[in-house]
């Protein structure tokens, strides 16, 4: 049998990579903002703040992928049972 990913598996993996990357970017952006605004290192952000900013980054990435983004999002959502 083949050990290559199916197109669906590849789309899910790409969506997961994008999601993880945008979460990392959101944490970095919030940390940088906190440090530069005097809140200091170690400022704690809640999950809603992190995921909200990550979602904005993710939306930006998908908007720039065009029609392929719709397909990737649908496959990723279908694999998790959520949108």
PDB file of N, CA and C in Angstrom:
ATOM      1  N   UNK A   1       0.803  -1.186   0.000  1.00  0.00           N
ATOM      2  CA  UNK A   1       0.000   0.000   0.000  1.00  0.00           C
ATOM      3  C   UNK A   1       0.854   1.262   0.000  1.00  0.00           C
ATOM      4  N   UNK A   2       0.261   2.306  -0.432  1.00  0.00           N
ATOM      5  CA  UNK A   2       0.938   3.598  -0.491  1.00  0.00           C
ATOM      6  C   UNK A   2       0.995   4.257   0.885  1.00  0.00           C
ATOM      7  N   UNK A   3       2.099   4.891   1.151  1.00  0.00           N
ATOM      8  CA  UNK A   3       2.245   5.623   2.410  1.00  0.00           C
ATOM      9  C   UNK A   3       2.095   7.125   2.209  1.00  0.00           C
ATOM     10  N   UNK A   4       1.732   7.526   0.992  1.00  0.00           N
ATOM     11  CA  UNK A   4       1.541   8.944   0.712  1.00  0.00           C
ATOM     12  C   UNK A   4       0.214   9.422   1.315  1.00  0.00           C
ATOM     13  N   UNK A   5       0.205  10.694   1.713  1.00  0.00           N
ATOM     14  CA  UNK A   5      -1.028  11.290   2.227  1.00  0.00           C
ATOM     15  C   UNK A   5      -2.055  11.409   1.110  1.00  0.00           C
ATOM     16  N   UNK A   6      -3.314  11.245   1.484  1.00  0.00           N
ATOM     17  CA  UNK A   6      -4.387  11.532   0.535  1.00  0.00           C
ATOM     18  C   UNK A   6      -4.514  13.046   0.432  1.00  0.00           C
ATOM     19  N   UNK A   7      -5.163  13.553  -0.604  1.00  0.00           N
ATOM     20  CA  UNK A   7      -5.374  15.007  -0.686  1.00  0.00           C
ATOM     21  C   UNK A   7      -6.100  15.548   0.550  1.00  0.00           C
ATOM     22  N   UNK A   8      -7.039  14.781   1.071  1.00  0.00           N
ATOM     23  CA  UNK A   8      -7.777  15.226   2.262  1.00  0.00           C
ATOM     24  C   UNK A   8      -6.864  15.291   3.482  1.00  0.00           C
ATOM     25  N   UNK A   9      -6.029  14.270   3.661  1.00  0.00           N
ATOM     26  CA  UNK A   9      -5.089  14.270   4.786  1.00  0.00           C
ATOM     27  C   UNK A   9      -4.101  15.426   4.665  1.00  0.00           C
ATOM     28  N   UNK A  10      -3.639  15.672   3.463  1.00  0.00           N
ATOM     29  CA  UNK A  10      -2.700  16.774   3.227  1.00  0.00           C
ATOM     30  C   UNK A  10      -3.362  18.114   3.556  1.00  0.00           C
ATOM     31  N   UNK A  11      -4.615  18.286   3.151  1.00  0.00           N
ATOM     32  CA  UNK A  11      -5.336  19.535   3.438  1.00  0.00           C
ATOM     33  C   UNK A  11      -5.518  19.717   4.942  1.00  0.00           C
ATOM     34  N   UNK A  12      -5.866  18.646   5.636  1.00  0.00           N
ATOM     35  CA  UNK A  12      -6.032  18.728   7.094  1.00  0.00           C
ATOM     36  C   UNK A  12      -4.703  19.093   7.752  1.00  0.00           C
ATOM     37  N   UNK A  13      -3.620  18.470   7.306  1.00  0.00           N
ATOM     38  CA  UNK A  13      -2.305  18.762   7.878  1.00  0.00           C
ATOM     39  C   UNK A  13      -1.888  20.204   7.603  1.00  0.00           C
ATOM     40  N   UNK A  14      -2.150  20.687   6.417  1.00  0.00           N
ATOM     41  CA  UNK A  14      -1.818  22.084   6.091  1.00  0.00           C
ATOM     42  C   UNK A  14      -2.628  23.051   6.942  1.00  0.00           C
ATOM     43  N   UNK A  15      -3.910  22.747   7.117  1.00  0.00           N
ATOM     44  CA  UNK A  15      -4.757  23.602   7.953  1.00  0.00           C
ATOM     45  C   UNK A  15      -4.256  23.604   9.391  1.00  0.00           C
ATOM     46  N   UNK A  16      -3.822  22.443   9.876  1.00  0.00           N
ATOM     47  CA  UNK A  16      -3.300  22.362  11.245  1.00  0.00           C
ATOM     48  C   UNK A  16      -2.005  23.169  11.385  1.00  0.00           C
ATOM     49  N   UNK A  17      -1.165  23.113  10.371  1.00  0.00           N
ATOM     50  CA  UNK A  17       0.084  23.886  10.393  1.00  0.00           C
ATOM     51  C   UNK A  17      -0.223  25.381  10.403  1.00  0.00           C
ATOM     52  N   UNK A  18      -1.172  25.804   9.568  1.00  0.00           N
ATOM     53  CA  UNK A  18      -1.561  27.219   9.541  1.00  0.00           C
ATOM     54  C   UNK A  18      -2.116  27.635  10.893  1.00  0.00           C
ATOM     55  N   UNK A  19      -2.985  26.810  11.468  1.00  0.00           N
ATOM     56  CA  UNK A  19      -3.588  27.135  12.762  1.00  0.00           C
ATOM     57  C   UNK A  19      -2.509  27.249  13.843  1.00  0.00           C
ATOM     58  N   UNK A  20      -1.594  26.292  13.898  1.00  0.00           N
ATOM     59  CA  UNK A  20      -0.528  26.332  14.900  1.00  0.00           C
ATOM     60  C   UNK A  20       0.352  27.560  14.713  1.00  0.00           C
ATOM     61  N   UNK A  21       0.675  27.856  13.473  1.00  0.00           N
ATOM     62  CA  UNK A  21       1.508  29.016  13.184  1.00  0.00           C
ATOM     63  C   UNK A  21       0.828  30.315  13.616  1.00  0.00           C
ATOM     64  N   UNK A  22      -0.466  30.437  13.333  1.00  0.00           N
ATOM     65  CA  UNK A  22      -1.163  31.668  13.710  1.00  0.00           C
ATOM     66  C   UNK A  22      -1.316  31.784  15.221  1.00  0.00           C
ATOM     67  N   UNK A  23      -1.459  30.662  15.919  1.00  0.00           N
ATOM     68  CA  UNK A  23      -1.480  30.717  17.391  1.00  0.00           C
ATOM     69  C   UNK A  23      -0.133  31.203  17.918  1.00  0.00           C
ATOM     70  N   UNK A  24       0.952  30.680  17.349  1.00  0.00           N
ATOM     71  CA  UNK A  24       2.286  31.125  17.762  1.00  0.00           C
ATOM     72  C   UNK A  24       2.489  32.611  17.486  1.00  0.00           C
ATOM     73  N   UNK A  25       2.025  33.052  16.305  1.00  0.00           N
ATOM     74  CA  UNK A  25       2.157  34.470  15.961  1.00  0.00           C
ATOM     75  C   UNK A  25       1.326  35.348  16.894  1.00  0.00           C
ATOM     76  N   UNK A  26       0.140  34.896  17.261  1.00  0.00           N
ATOM     77  CA  UNK A  26      -0.712  35.667  18.171  1.00  0.00           C
ATOM     78  C   UNK A  26      -0.051  35.807  19.533  1.00  0.00           C
ATOM     79  N   UNK A  27       0.502  34.722  20.046  1.00  0.00           N
ATOM     80  CA  UNK A  27       1.185  34.773  21.343  1.00  0.00           C
ATOM     81  C   UNK A  27       2.373  35.721  21.272  1.00  0.00           C
ATOM     82  N   UNK A  28       3.145  35.622  20.196  1.00  0.00           N
ATOM     83  CA  UNK A  28       4.306  36.512  20.034  1.00  0.00           C
ATOM     84  C   UNK A  28       3.874  37.970  19.927  1.00  0.00           C
ATOM     85  N   UNK A  29       2.834  38.235  19.152  1.00  0.00           N
ATOM     86  CA  UNK A  29       2.362  39.613  18.980  1.00  0.00           C
ATOM     87  C   UNK A  29       1.838  40.179  20.294  1.00  0.00           C
ATOM     88  N   UNK A  30       1.057  39.388  21.018  1.00  0.00           N
ATOM     89  CA  UNK A  30       0.530  39.865  22.302  1.00  0.00           C
ATOM     90  C   UNK A  30       1.652  40.089  23.307  1.00  0.00           C
ATOM     91  N   UNK A  31       2.631  39.211  23.318  1.00  0.00           N
ATOM     92  CA  UNK A  31       3.766  39.356  24.243  1.00  0.00           C
ATOM     93  C   UNK A  31       4.577  40.603  23.926  1.00  0.00           C
ATOM     94  N   UNK A  32       4.811  40.841  22.626  1.00  0.00           N
ATOM     95  CA  UNK A  32       5.552  42.031  22.202  1.00  0.00           C
ATOM     96  C   UNK A  32       4.787  43.292  22.573  1.00  0.00           C
ATOM     97  N   UNK A  33       3.488  43.285  22.342  1.00  0.00           N
ATOM     98  CA  UNK A  33       2.650  44.431  22.685  1.00  0.00           C
ATOM     99  C   UNK A  33       2.671  44.686  24.184  1.00  0.00           C
ATOM    100  N   UNK A  34       2.585  43.627  24.969  1.00  0.00           N
ATOM    101  CA  UNK A  34       2.602  43.769  26.434  1.00  0.00           C
ATOM    102  C   UNK A  34       3.926  44.354  26.900  1.00  0.00           C
ATOM    103  N   UNK A  35       5.012  43.838  26.360  1.00  0.00           N
ATOM    104  CA  UNK A  35       6.337  44.310  26.772  1.00  0.00           C
ATOM    105  C   UNK A  35       6.553  45.771  26.392  1.00  0.00           C
ATOM    106  N   UNK A  36       6.106  46.151  25.193  1.00  0.00           N
ATOM    107  CA  UNK A  36       6.342  47.519  24.738  1.00  0.00           C
ATOM    108  C   UNK A  36       5.382  48.518  25.369  1.00  0.00           C
ATOM    109  N   UNK A  37       4.273  48.035  25.909  1.00  0.00           N
ATOM    110  CA  UNK A  37       3.309  48.958  26.521  1.00  0.00           C
ATOM    111  C   UNK A  37       3.493  49.062  28.032  1.00  0.00           C
ATOM    112  N   UNK A  38       4.520  48.407  28.535  1.00  0.00           N
ATOM    113  CA  UNK A  38       4.812  48.509  29.955  1.00  0.00           C
ATOM    114  C   UNK A  38       4.108  47.492  30.829  1.00  0.00           C
ATOM    115  N   UNK A  39       3.350  46.574  30.230  1.00  0.00           N
ATOM    116  CA  UNK A  39       2.693  45.535  31.019  1.00  0.00           C
ATOM    117  C   UNK A  39       3.709  44.533  31.551  1.00  0.00           C
ATOM    118  N   UNK A  40       4.791  44.391  30.823  1.00  0.00           N
ATOM    119  CA  UNK A  40       5.883  43.558  31.283  1.00  0.00           C
ATOM    120  C   UNK A  40       5.840  42.134  30.786  1.00  0.00           C
ATOM    121  N   UNK A  41       7.014  41.524  30.869  1.00  0.00           N
ATOM    122  CA  UNK A  41       7.154  40.127  30.493  1.00  0.00           C
ATOM    123  C   UNK A  41       6.382  39.289  31.498  1.00  0.00           C
ATOM    124  N   UNK A  42       5.765  38.244  31.056  1.00  0.00           N
ATOM    125  CA  UNK A  42       5.009  37.386  31.942  1.00  0.00           C
ATOM    126  C   UNK A  42       3.545  37.759  32.047  1.00  0.00           C
ATOM    127  N   UNK A  43       3.122  38.775  31.284  1.00  0.00           N
ATOM    128  CA  UNK A  43       1.709  39.126  31.274  1.00  0.00           C
ATOM    129  C   UNK A  43       0.918  37.925  30.779  1.00  0.00           C
ATOM    130  N   UNK A  44      -0.158  37.623  31.454  1.00  0.00           N
ATOM    131  CA  UNK A  44      -0.978  36.465  31.097  1.00  0.00           C
ATOM    132  C   UNK A  44      -2.158  36.928  30.250  1.00  0.00           C
ATOM    133  N   UNK A  45      -2.342  36.257  29.143  1.00  0.00           N
ATOM    134  CA  UNK A  45      -3.464  36.542  28.264  1.00  0.00           C
ATOM    135  C   UNK A  45      -4.419  35.358  28.322  1.00  0.00           C
ATOM    136  N   UNK A  46      -5.702  35.645  28.204  1.00  0.00           N
ATOM    137  CA  UNK A  46      -6.653  34.536  28.241  1.00  0.00           C
ATOM    138  C   UNK A  46      -6.777  33.908  26.851  1.00  0.00           C
ATOM    139  N   UNK A  47      -7.353  32.732  26.836  1.00  0.00           N
ATOM    140  CA  UNK A  47      -7.464  31.974  25.602  1.00  0.00           C
ATOM    141  C   UNK A  47      -8.260  32.721  24.534  1.00  0.00           C
ATOM    142  N   UNK A  48      -9.273  33.449  24.946  1.00  0.00           N
ATOM    143  CA  UNK A  48     -10.092  34.202  23.988  1.00  0.00           C
ATOM    144  C   UNK A  48      -9.261  35.266  23.284  1.00  0.00           C
ATOM    145  N   UNK A  49      -8.385  35.949  24.017  1.00  0.00           N
ATOM    146  CA  UNK A  49      -7.528  36.956  23.398  1.00  0.00           C
ATOM    147  C   UNK A  49      -6.581  36.313  22.386  1.00  0.00           C
ATOM    148  N   UNK A  50      -5.993  35.199  22.779  1.00  0.00           N
ATOM    149  CA  UNK A  50      -5.021  34.525  21.911  1.00  0.00           C
ATOM    150  C   UNK A  50      -5.708  33.972  20.667  1.00  0.00           C
ATOM    151  N   UNK A  51      -6.793  33.237  20.861  1.00  0.00           N
ATOM    152  CA  UNK A  51      -7.454  32.620  19.707  1.00  0.00           C
ATOM    153  C   UNK A  51      -8.126  33.657  18.811  1.00  0.00           C
ATOM    154  N   UNK A  52      -8.594  34.743  19.398  1.00  0.00           N
ATOM    155  CA  UNK A  52      -9.203  35.801  18.590  1.00  0.00           C
ATOM    156  C   UNK A  52      -8.202  36.427  17.637  1.00  0.00           C
ATOM    157  N   UNK A  53      -7.025  36.743  18.150  1.00  0.00           N
ATOM    158  CA  UNK A  53      -5.991  37.316  17.296  1.00  0.00           C
ATOM    159  C   UNK A  53      -5.488  36.277  16.300  1.00  0.00           C
ATOM    160  N   UNK A  54      -5.333  35.047  16.752  1.00  0.00           N
ATOM    161  CA  UNK A  54      -4.891  33.978  15.849  1.00  0.00           C
ATOM    162  C   UNK A  54      -5.880  33.811  14.703  1.00  0.00           C
ATOM    163  N   UNK A  55      -7.152  33.904  14.998  1.00  0.00           N
ATOM    164  CA  UNK A  55      -8.182  33.754  13.971  1.00  0.00           C
ATOM    165  C   UNK A  55      -8.075  34.879  12.935  1.00  0.00           C
ATOM    166  N   UNK A  56      -7.744  36.079  13.391  1.00  0.00           N
ATOM    167  CA  UNK A  56      -7.551  37.181  12.442  1.00  0.00           C
ATOM    168  C   UNK A  56      -6.377  36.888  11.517  1.00  0.00           C
ATOM    169  N   UNK A  57      -5.292  36.379  12.082  1.00  0.00           N
ATOM    170  CA  UNK A  57      -4.135  36.017  11.259  1.00  0.00           C
ATOM    171  C   UNK A  57      -4.506  34.884  10.295  1.00  0.00           C
ATOM    172  N   UNK A  58      -5.221  33.889  10.804  1.00  0.00           N
ATOM    173  CA  UNK A  58      -5.632  32.759   9.985  1.00  0.00           C
ATOM    174  C   UNK A  58      -6.541  33.213   8.844  1.00  0.00           C
ATOM    175  N   UNK A  59      -7.483  34.087   9.151  1.00  0.00           N
ATOM    176  CA  UNK A  59      -8.369  34.625   8.121  1.00  0.00           C
ATOM    177  C   UNK A  59      -7.572  35.346   7.037  1.00  0.00           C
ATOM    178  N   UNK A  60      -6.558  36.077   7.456  1.00  0.00           N
ATOM    179  CA  UNK A  60      -5.709  36.785   6.493  1.00  0.00           C
ATOM    180  C   UNK A  60      -4.988  35.785   5.585  1.00  0.00           C
ATOM    181  N   UNK A  61      -4.453  34.731   6.179  1.00  0.00           N
ATOM    182  CA  UNK A  61      -3.761  33.715   5.381  1.00  0.00           C
ATOM    183  C   UNK A  61      -4.723  33.082   4.388  1.00  0.00           C
ATOM    184  N   UNK A  62      -5.882  32.666   4.876  1.00  0.00           N
ATOM    185  CA  UNK A  62      -6.851  32.017   3.990  1.00  0.00           C
ATOM    186  C   UNK A  62      -7.382  32.968   2.928  1.00  0.00           C
ATOM    187  N   UNK A  63      -7.569  34.231   3.256  1.00  0.00           N
ATOM    188  CA  UNK A  63      -8.050  35.197   2.269  1.00  0.00           C
ATOM    189  C   UNK A  63      -7.067  35.296   1.112  1.00  0.00           C
ATOM    190  N   UNK A  64      -5.797  35.135   1.420  1.00  0.00           N
ATOM    191  CA  UNK A  64      -4.777  35.228   0.378  1.00  0.00           C
ATOM    192  C   UNK A  64      -4.575  33.925  -0.382  1.00  0.00           C
ATOM    193  N   UNK A  65      -5.238  32.879   0.053  1.00  0.00           N
ATOM    194  CA  UNK A  65      -5.151  31.616  -0.676  1.00  0.00           C
ATOM    195  C   UNK A  65      -6.270  31.469  -1.694  1.00  0.00           C
ATOM    196  N   UNK A  66      -7.241  32.368  -1.647  1.00  0.00           N
ATOM    197  CA  UNK A  66      -8.322  32.341  -2.613  1.00  0.00           C
ATOM    198  C   UNK A  66      -9.246  31.145  -2.457  1.00  0.00           C
ATOM    199  N   UNK A  67      -9.673  30.617  -3.573  1.00  0.00           N
ATOM    200  CA  UNK A  67     -10.651  29.533  -3.578  1.00  0.00           C
ATOM    201  C   UNK A  67     -10.148  28.300  -2.844  1.00  0.00           C
ATOM    202  N   UNK A  68      -8.872  28.051  -2.862  1.00  0.00           N
ATOM    203  CA  UNK A  68      -8.294  26.884  -2.190  1.00  0.00           C
ATOM    204  C   UNK A  68      -8.565  26.951  -0.690  1.00  0.00           C
ATOM    205  N   UNK A  69      -8.630  28.146  -0.151  1.00  0.00           N
ATOM    206  CA  UNK A  69      -8.868  28.322   1.280  1.00  0.00           C
ATOM    207  C   UNK A  69     -10.216  27.762   1.700  1.00  0.00           C
ATOM    208  N   UNK A  70     -11.224  27.994   0.899  1.00  0.00           N
ATOM    209  CA  UNK A  70     -12.565  27.499   1.216  1.00  0.00           C
ATOM    210  C   UNK A  70     -12.528  25.981   1.318  1.00  0.00           C
ATOM    211  N   UNK A  71     -11.876  25.365   0.365  1.00  0.00           N
ATOM    212  CA  UNK A  71     -11.769  23.912   0.358  1.00  0.00           C
ATOM    213  C   UNK A  71     -10.986  23.404   1.571  1.00  0.00           C
ATOM    214  N   UNK A  72      -9.856  24.038   1.884  1.00  0.00           N
ATOM    215  CA  UNK A  72      -9.057  23.629   3.036  1.00  0.00           C
ATOM    216  C   UNK A  72      -9.833  23.767   4.340  1.00  0.00           C
ATOM    217  N   UNK A  73     -10.514  24.888   4.505  1.00  0.00           N
ATOM    218  CA  UNK A  73     -11.299  25.101   5.725  1.00  0.00           C
ATOM    219  C   UNK A  73     -12.393  24.058   5.870  1.00  0.00           C
ATOM    220  N   UNK A  74     -13.076  23.754   4.764  1.00  0.00           N
ATOM    221  CA  UNK A  74     -14.167  22.777   4.818  1.00  0.00           C
ATOM    222  C   UNK A  74     -13.625  21.395   5.192  1.00  0.00           C
ATOM    223  N   UNK A  75     -12.542  20.998   4.579  1.00  0.00           N
ATOM    224  CA  UNK A  75     -11.960  19.698   4.885  1.00  0.00           C
ATOM    225  C   UNK A  75     -11.504  19.650   6.339  1.00  0.00           C
ATOM    226  N   UNK A  76     -10.851  20.710   6.798  1.00  0.00           N
ATOM    227  CA  UNK A  76     -10.396  20.755   8.184  1.00  0.00           C
ATOM    228  C   UNK A  76     -11.570  20.718   9.157  1.00  0.00           C
ATOM    229  N   UNK A  77     -12.611  21.484   8.857  1.00  0.00           N
ATOM    230  CA  UNK A  77     -13.790  21.517   9.726  1.00  0.00           C
ATOM    231  C   UNK A  77     -14.491  20.167   9.733  1.00  0.00           C
ATOM    232  N   UNK A  78     -14.615  19.559   8.550  1.00  0.00           N
ATOM    233  CA  UNK A  78     -15.258  18.255   8.461  1.00  0.00           C
ATOM    234  C   UNK A  78     -14.495  17.201   9.258  1.00  0.00           C
ATOM    235  N   UNK A  79     -13.167  17.299   9.267  1.00  0.00           N
ATOM    236  CA  UNK A  79     -12.360  16.312   9.978  1.00  0.00           C
ATOM    237  C   UNK A  79     -12.532  16.425  11.484  1.00  0.00           C
ATOM    238  N   UNK A  80     -12.896  17.626  11.951  1.00  0.00           N
ATOM    239  CA  UNK A  80     -13.084  17.851  13.386  1.00  0.00           C
ATOM    240  C   UNK A  80     -14.565  17.900  13.766  1.00  0.00           C
ATOM    241  N   UNK A  81     -15.415  17.960  12.767  1.00  0.00           N
ATOM    242  CA  UNK A  81     -16.851  18.058  13.037  1.00  0.00           C
ATOM    243  C   UNK A  81     -17.306  19.440  13.448  1.00  0.00           C
ATOM    244  N   UNK A  82     -16.472  20.479  13.192  1.00  0.00           N
ATOM    245  CA  UNK A  82     -16.816  21.859  13.538  1.00  0.00           C
ATOM    246  C   UNK A  82     -16.429  22.780  12.405  1.00  0.00           C
ATOM    247  N   UNK A  83     -16.963  23.988  12.449  1.00  0.00           N
ATOM    248  CA  UNK A  83     -16.562  25.033  11.486  1.00  0.00           C
ATOM    249  C   UNK A  83     -15.853  26.129  12.220  1.00  0.00           C
TER     250      UNK A  83
END
